[in-house]
Amino acid sequence: MAHTCPWWFGYFLLIPLRRLAQSPSRILRPFVREGMVVVEPGCGMGFFTLDLVRMVGPRGRVVAIDLQEKMLSGLRRRAARAGLEGAIDTRLAQPDRLGIDDLAGQVDFVLAYYVVHELRDPAGFFAELAAALRPEGSVLVVEPPLHVSRQAFAESLAVAGRAGLRVAARPRIGPNKTALLVRSEATGCEGGPGR
């Protein structure tokens, strides 16, 4: 793990100006629908989480996971202020486990936004996600443009491939490095388009 965002930095990630450049609803709209089960590893204090909850609605479920209890506490306070307390399943991750074994085969969508480069065990991370996905489920991986090199991103996608996930699309989300991953057996082919 190269770096874990310190909990106090979570407050800076919530500044309203960020919503202009990284609008959660605009980014998530193509992927999230009402009634979905969504997992958000590395949720921090919930920049995307509250929007996810509103998008999946009362029939959906959002599981927000972070390594730091102070991040999750901040998310719970924000959810309470927004009238969404109880609508988010918050979970404290272990350094090498998300703790989502109970979700095997149930997850429709995973948002991994600026997370993969901070992982200690990317292979374990992608294996957990592959096991949690429904056959038609997907994982949106978004990594920062300067922080993560093209080669490092390609290596992350290769690790995901070995875990049973393939690149299905390369959605454009600002200058970021992005990939939409699906389970390889979903279409019976390995690999995926490169850029």
mmCIF file of C-alpha atoms in Angstrom:
data_model
loop_
_atom_site.group_PDB
_atom_site.id
_atom_site.type_symbol
_atom_site.label_atom_id
_atom_site.label_comp_id
_atom_site.label_asym_id
_atom_site.label_seq_id
_atom_site.Cartn_x
_atom_site.Cartn_y
_atom_site.Cartn_z
ATOM 1 C CA MET A 1 0.000 0.000 0.000
ATOM 2 C CA ALA A 2 1.723 3.129 -1.202
ATOM 3 C CA HIS A 3 -0.459 5.617 0.644
ATOM 4 C CA THR A 4 -3.706 5.802 2.572
ATOM 5 C CA CYS A 5 -5.543 9.100 2.541
ATOM 6 C CA PRO A 6 -5.472 10.415 6.137
ATOM 7 C CA TRP A 7 -8.930 10.649 7.750
ATOM 8 C CA TRP A 8 -8.757 14.419 8.246
ATOM 9 C CA PHE A 9 -8.262 14.904 4.496
ATOM 10 C CA GLY A 10 -11.774 13.521 4.058
ATOM 11 C CA TYR A 11 -13.136 16.979 4.915
ATOM 12 C CA PHE A 12 -11.233 18.543 1.998
ATOM 13 C CA LEU A 13 -12.659 15.918 -0.366
ATOM 14 C CA LEU A 14 -16.174 17.153 0.451
ATOM 15 C CA ILE A 15 -15.731 20.765 -0.652
ATOM 16 C CA PRO A 16 -18.660 21.928 -2.823
ATOM 17 C CA LEU A 17 -16.308 23.070 -5.602
ATOM 18 C CA ARG A 18 -15.368 19.434 -6.221
ATOM 19 C CA ARG A 19 -18.953 18.697 -7.311
ATOM 20 C CA LEU A 20 -18.451 20.991 -10.311
ATOM 21 C CA ALA A 21 -15.524 18.948 -11.627
ATOM 22 C CA GLN A 22 -16.644 15.533 -10.345
ATOM 23 C CA SER A 23 -20.429 15.603 -10.207
ATOM 24 C CA PRO A 24 -21.462 12.330 -8.532
ATOM 25 C CA SER A 25 -24.824 12.169 -10.303
ATOM 26 C CA ARG A 26 -23.277 12.823 -13.720
ATOM 27 C CA ILE A 27 -20.527 10.233 -13.170
ATOM 28 C CA LEU A 28 -22.841 7.571 -11.719
ATOM 29 C CA ARG A 29 -25.981 8.022 -13.856
ATOM 30 C CA PRO A 30 -24.859 5.652 -16.657
ATOM 31 C CA PHE A 31 -24.169 2.822 -14.184
ATOM 32 C CA VAL A 32 -26.577 3.030 -11.235
ATOM 33 C CA ARG A 33 -30.314 2.368 -11.234
ATOM 34 C CA GLU A 34 -33.041 2.088 -8.642
ATOM 35 C CA GLY A 35 -33.051 -1.172 -6.721
ATOM 36 C CA MET A 36 -29.370 -1.992 -7.219
ATOM 37 C CA VAL A 37 -26.968 -3.361 -4.624
ATOM 38 C CA VAL A 38 -23.896 -1.107 -4.737
ATOM 39 C CA VAL A 39 -20.557 -1.480 -2.962
ATOM 40 C CA GLU A 40 -18.276 1.530 -2.495
ATOM 41 C CA PRO A 41 -14.827 0.586 -1.165
ATOM 42 C CA GLY A 42 -12.787 3.550 0.022
ATOM 43 C CA CYS A 43 -15.931 5.630 0.544
ATOM 44 C CA GLY A 44 -14.203 8.152 2.810
ATOM 45 C CA MET A 45 -16.766 10.560 4.265
ATOM 46 C CA GLY A 46 -19.158 9.861 1.432
ATOM 47 C CA PHE A 47 -18.586 12.259 -1.450
ATOM 48 C CA PHE A 48 -20.330 9.727 -3.732
ATOM 49 C CA THR A 49 -22.218 7.715 -1.117
ATOM 50 C CA LEU A 50 -25.221 9.944 -0.471
ATOM 51 C CA ASP A 51 -25.864 10.280 -4.208
ATOM 52 C CA LEU A 52 -25.599 6.504 -4.545
ATOM 53 C CA VAL A 53 -28.218 6.030 -1.815
ATOM 54 C CA ARG A 54 -30.616 8.416 -3.537
ATOM 55 C CA MET A 55 -30.064 6.714 -6.896
ATOM 56 C CA VAL A 56 -30.701 3.150 -5.690
ATOM 57 C CA GLY A 57 -33.736 4.281 -3.696
ATOM 58 C CA PRO A 58 -35.459 2.444 -0.854
ATOM 59 C CA ARG A 59 -35.428 -0.888 -2.717
ATOM 60 C CA GLY A 60 -31.649 -0.708 -3.235
ATOM 61 C CA ARG A 61 -28.718 -1.056 -0.907
ATOM 62 C CA VAL A 62 -25.392 0.767 -0.558
ATOM 63 C CA VAL A 63 -22.502 -0.855 1.297
ATOM 64 C CA ALA A 64 -19.858 1.785 2.087
ATOM 65 C CA ILE A 65 -16.455 0.473 3.179
ATOM 66 C CA ASP A 66 -13.381 2.243 4.500
ATOM 67 C CA LEU A 67 -10.205 1.374 6.415
ATOM 68 C CA GLN A 68 -10.655 4.258 8.848
ATOM 69 C CA GLU A 69 -13.444 4.428 11.421
ATOM 70 C CA LYS A 70 -13.178 8.245 11.487
ATOM 71 C CA MET A 71 -14.070 8.339 7.770
ATOM 72 C CA LEU A 72 -17.104 6.127 8.413
ATOM 73 C CA SER A 73 -18.131 8.256 11.410
ATOM 74 C CA GLY A 74 -18.032 11.337 9.197
ATOM 75 C CA LEU A 75 -20.146 9.540 6.579
ATOM 76 C CA ARG A 76 -22.728 8.498 9.187
ATOM 77 C CA ARG A 77 -22.997 12.109 10.450
ATOM 78 C CA ARG A 78 -23.496 13.393 6.901
ATOM 79 C CA ALA A 79 -26.100 10.707 6.210
ATOM 80 C CA ALA A 80 -27.988 11.629 9.388
ATOM 81 C CA ARG A 81 -28.013 15.332 8.423
ATOM 82 C CA ALA A 82 -29.372 14.355 4.982
ATOM 83 C CA GLY A 83 -32.121 12.200 6.497
ATOM 84 C CA LEU A 84 -30.475 9.025 5.181
ATOM 85 C CA GLU A 85 -29.396 7.422 8.453
ATOM 86 C CA GLY A 86 -29.955 3.696 8.346
ATOM 87 C CA ALA A 87 -29.906 3.729 4.540
ATOM 88 C CA ILE A 88 -26.174 2.946 4.336
ATOM 89 C CA ASP A 89 -24.463 -0.249 5.460
ATOM 90 C CA THR A 90 -21.091 1.077 6.685
ATOM 91 C CA ARG A 91 -18.278 -1.434 7.153
ATOM 92 C CA LEU A 92 -14.766 -1.119 8.512
ATOM 93 C CA ALA A 93 -12.350 -2.902 6.178
ATOM 94 C CA GLN A 94 -9.272 -4.812 7.268
ATOM 95 C CA PRO A 95 -5.948 -3.895 5.614
ATOM 96 C CA ASP A 96 -6.248 -6.909 3.300
ATOM 97 C CA ARG A 97 -10.016 -7.676 3.319
ATOM 98 C CA LEU A 98 -13.152 -5.742 2.420
ATOM 99 C CA GLY A 99 -15.342 -8.117 4.394
ATOM 100 C CA ILE A 100 -18.060 -8.695 1.812
ATOM 101 C CA ASP A 101 -18.227 -12.493 1.782
ATOM 102 C CA ASP A 102 -21.906 -12.247 2.789
ATOM 103 C CA LEU A 103 -22.620 -10.453 -0.519
ATOM 104 C CA ALA A 104 -21.404 -13.279 -2.804
ATOM 105 C CA GLY A 105 -23.245 -13.094 -6.126
ATOM 106 C CA GLN A 106 -25.468 -10.183 -5.027
ATOM 107 C CA VAL A 107 -23.677 -6.981 -6.089
ATOM 108 C CA ASP A 108 -24.799 -5.071 -9.173
ATOM 109 C CA PHE A 109 -22.201 -2.310 -9.165
ATOM 110 C CA VAL A 110 -18.931 -1.409 -7.425
ATOM 111 C CA LEU A 111 -17.510 2.107 -7.435
ATOM 112 C CA ALA A 112 -13.728 2.026 -6.905
ATOM 113 C CA TYR A 113 -12.966 5.742 -7.205
ATOM 114 C CA TYR A 114 -9.341 6.696 -6.478
ATOM 115 C CA VAL A 115 -8.902 3.504 -4.434
ATOM 116 C CA VAL A 116 -6.862 0.880 -6.273
ATOM 117 C CA HIS A 117 -3.535 2.734 -6.058
ATOM 118 C CA GLU A 118 -3.854 2.749 -2.245
ATOM 119 C CA LEU A 119 -4.340 -1.012 -1.898
ATOM 120 C CA ARG A 120 -1.926 -3.306 -0.118
ATOM 121 C CA ASP A 121 -3.363 -6.395 -1.879
ATOM 122 C CA PRO A 122 -4.960 -5.547 -5.246
ATOM 123 C CA ALA A 123 -5.241 -9.236 -6.180
ATOM 124 C CA GLY A 124 -7.281 -9.987 -3.057
ATOM 125 C CA PHE A 125 -9.377 -6.851 -3.602
ATOM 126 C CA PHE A 126 -10.331 -7.773 -7.161
ATOM 127 C CA ALA A 127 -10.959 -11.409 -6.189
ATOM 128 C CA GLU A 128 -13.388 -10.273 -3.468
ATOM 129 C CA LEU A 129 -15.187 -8.032 -5.940
ATOM 130 C CA ALA A 130 -15.404 -10.752 -8.599
ATOM 131 C CA ALA A 131 -16.953 -13.134 -6.053
ATOM 132 C CA ALA A 132 -19.478 -10.514 -4.915
ATOM 133 C CA LEU A 133 -20.705 -9.552 -8.398
ATOM 134 C CA ARG A 134 -23.859 -10.837 -9.994
ATOM 135 C CA PRO A 135 -23.175 -12.298 -13.460
ATOM 136 C CA GLU A 136 -24.240 -8.980 -15.059
ATOM 137 C CA GLY A 137 -22.584 -6.796 -12.390
ATOM 138 C CA SER A 138 -19.778 -4.332 -13.044
ATOM 139 C CA VAL A 139 -16.908 -2.499 -11.342
ATOM 140 C CA LEU A 140 -16.048 1.079 -12.267
ATOM 141 C CA VAL A 141 -12.361 1.725 -11.568
ATOM 142 C CA VAL A 142 -11.318 5.379 -11.660
ATOM 143 C CA GLU A 143 -7.756 6.417 -10.871
ATOM 144 C CA PRO A 144 -6.261 9.924 -10.724
ATOM 145 C CA PRO A 145 -4.517 11.185 -13.863
ATOM 146 C CA LEU A 146 -1.205 12.338 -12.377
ATOM 147 C CA HIS A 147 -0.939 10.125 -9.321
ATOM 148 C CA VAL A 148 -1.195 6.862 -11.280
ATOM 149 C CA SER A 149 0.902 6.218 -14.381
ATOM 150 C CA ARG A 150 -0.484 4.582 -17.507
ATOM 151 C CA GLN A 151 1.720 1.555 -16.795
ATOM 152 C CA ALA A 152 0.591 1.280 -13.166
ATOM 153 C CA PHE A 153 -3.032 1.417 -14.302
ATOM 154 C CA ALA A 154 -2.411 -1.279 -16.919
ATOM 155 C CA GLU A 155 -0.798 -3.436 -14.229
ATOM 156 C CA SER A 156 -3.856 -2.981 -11.995
ATOM 157 C CA LEU A 157 -6.124 -4.078 -14.839
ATOM 158 C CA ALA A 158 -3.909 -7.127 -15.432
ATOM 159 C CA VAL A 159 -4.315 -8.040 -11.754
ATOM 160 C CA ALA A 160 -8.085 -7.627 -12.135
ATOM 161 C CA GLY A 161 -7.944 -9.895 -15.190
ATOM 162 C CA ARG A 162 -6.236 -12.635 -13.213
ATOM 163 C CA ALA A 163 -9.026 -12.320 -10.631
ATOM 164 C CA GLY A 164 -11.645 -13.002 -13.302
ATOM 165 C CA LEU A 165 -12.564 -9.457 -14.338
ATOM 166 C CA ARG A 166 -12.180 -8.077 -17.844
ATOM 167 C CA VAL A 167 -12.366 -4.575 -19.302
ATOM 168 C CA ALA A 168 -15.771 -4.067 -20.928
ATOM 169 C CA ALA A 169 -15.513 -0.317 -21.582
ATOM 170 C CA ARG A 170 -13.381 2.772 -21.004
ATOM 171 C CA PRO A 171 -15.857 5.476 -19.973
ATOM 172 C CA ARG A 172 -14.539 9.027 -20.084
ATOM 173 C CA ILE A 173 -14.589 10.682 -16.680
ATOM 174 C CA GLY A 174 -12.551 13.853 -16.942
ATOM 175 C CA PRO A 175 -8.796 13.311 -17.302
ATOM 176 C CA ASN A 176 -8.879 10.183 -15.105
ATOM 177 C CA LYS A 177 -7.775 6.672 -16.006
ATOM 178 C CA THR A 178 -10.935 4.566 -16.115
ATOM 179 C CA ALA A 179 -12.182 1.068 -16.827
ATOM 180 C CA LEU A 180 -15.531 -0.657 -16.468
ATOM 181 C CA LEU A 181 -14.868 -4.256 -15.465
ATOM 182 C CA VAL A 182 -17.206 -7.232 -15.727
ATOM 183 C CA ARG A 183 -16.804 -10.875 -14.815
ATOM 184 C CA SER A 184 -14.907 -12.678 -17.577
ATOM 185 C CA GLU A 185 -17.406 -15.529 -17.777
ATOM 186 C CA ALA A 186 -20.232 -13.015 -18.355
ATOM 187 C CA THR A 187 -19.468 -13.146 -22.083
ATOM 188 C CA GLY A 188 -17.010 -15.992 -22.169
ATOM 189 C CA CYS A 189 -14.055 -13.916 -23.334
ATOM 190 C CA GLU A 190 -10.910 -12.707 -21.628
ATOM 191 C CA GLY A 191 -9.074 -9.451 -22.029
ATOM 192 C CA GLY A 192 -10.678 -6.270 -23.261
ATOM 193 C CA PRO A 193 -10.098 -3.130 -25.245
ATOM 194 C CA GLY A 194 -7.053 -1.078 -24.370
ATOM 195 C CA ARG A 195 -6.327 2.596 -24.679
#
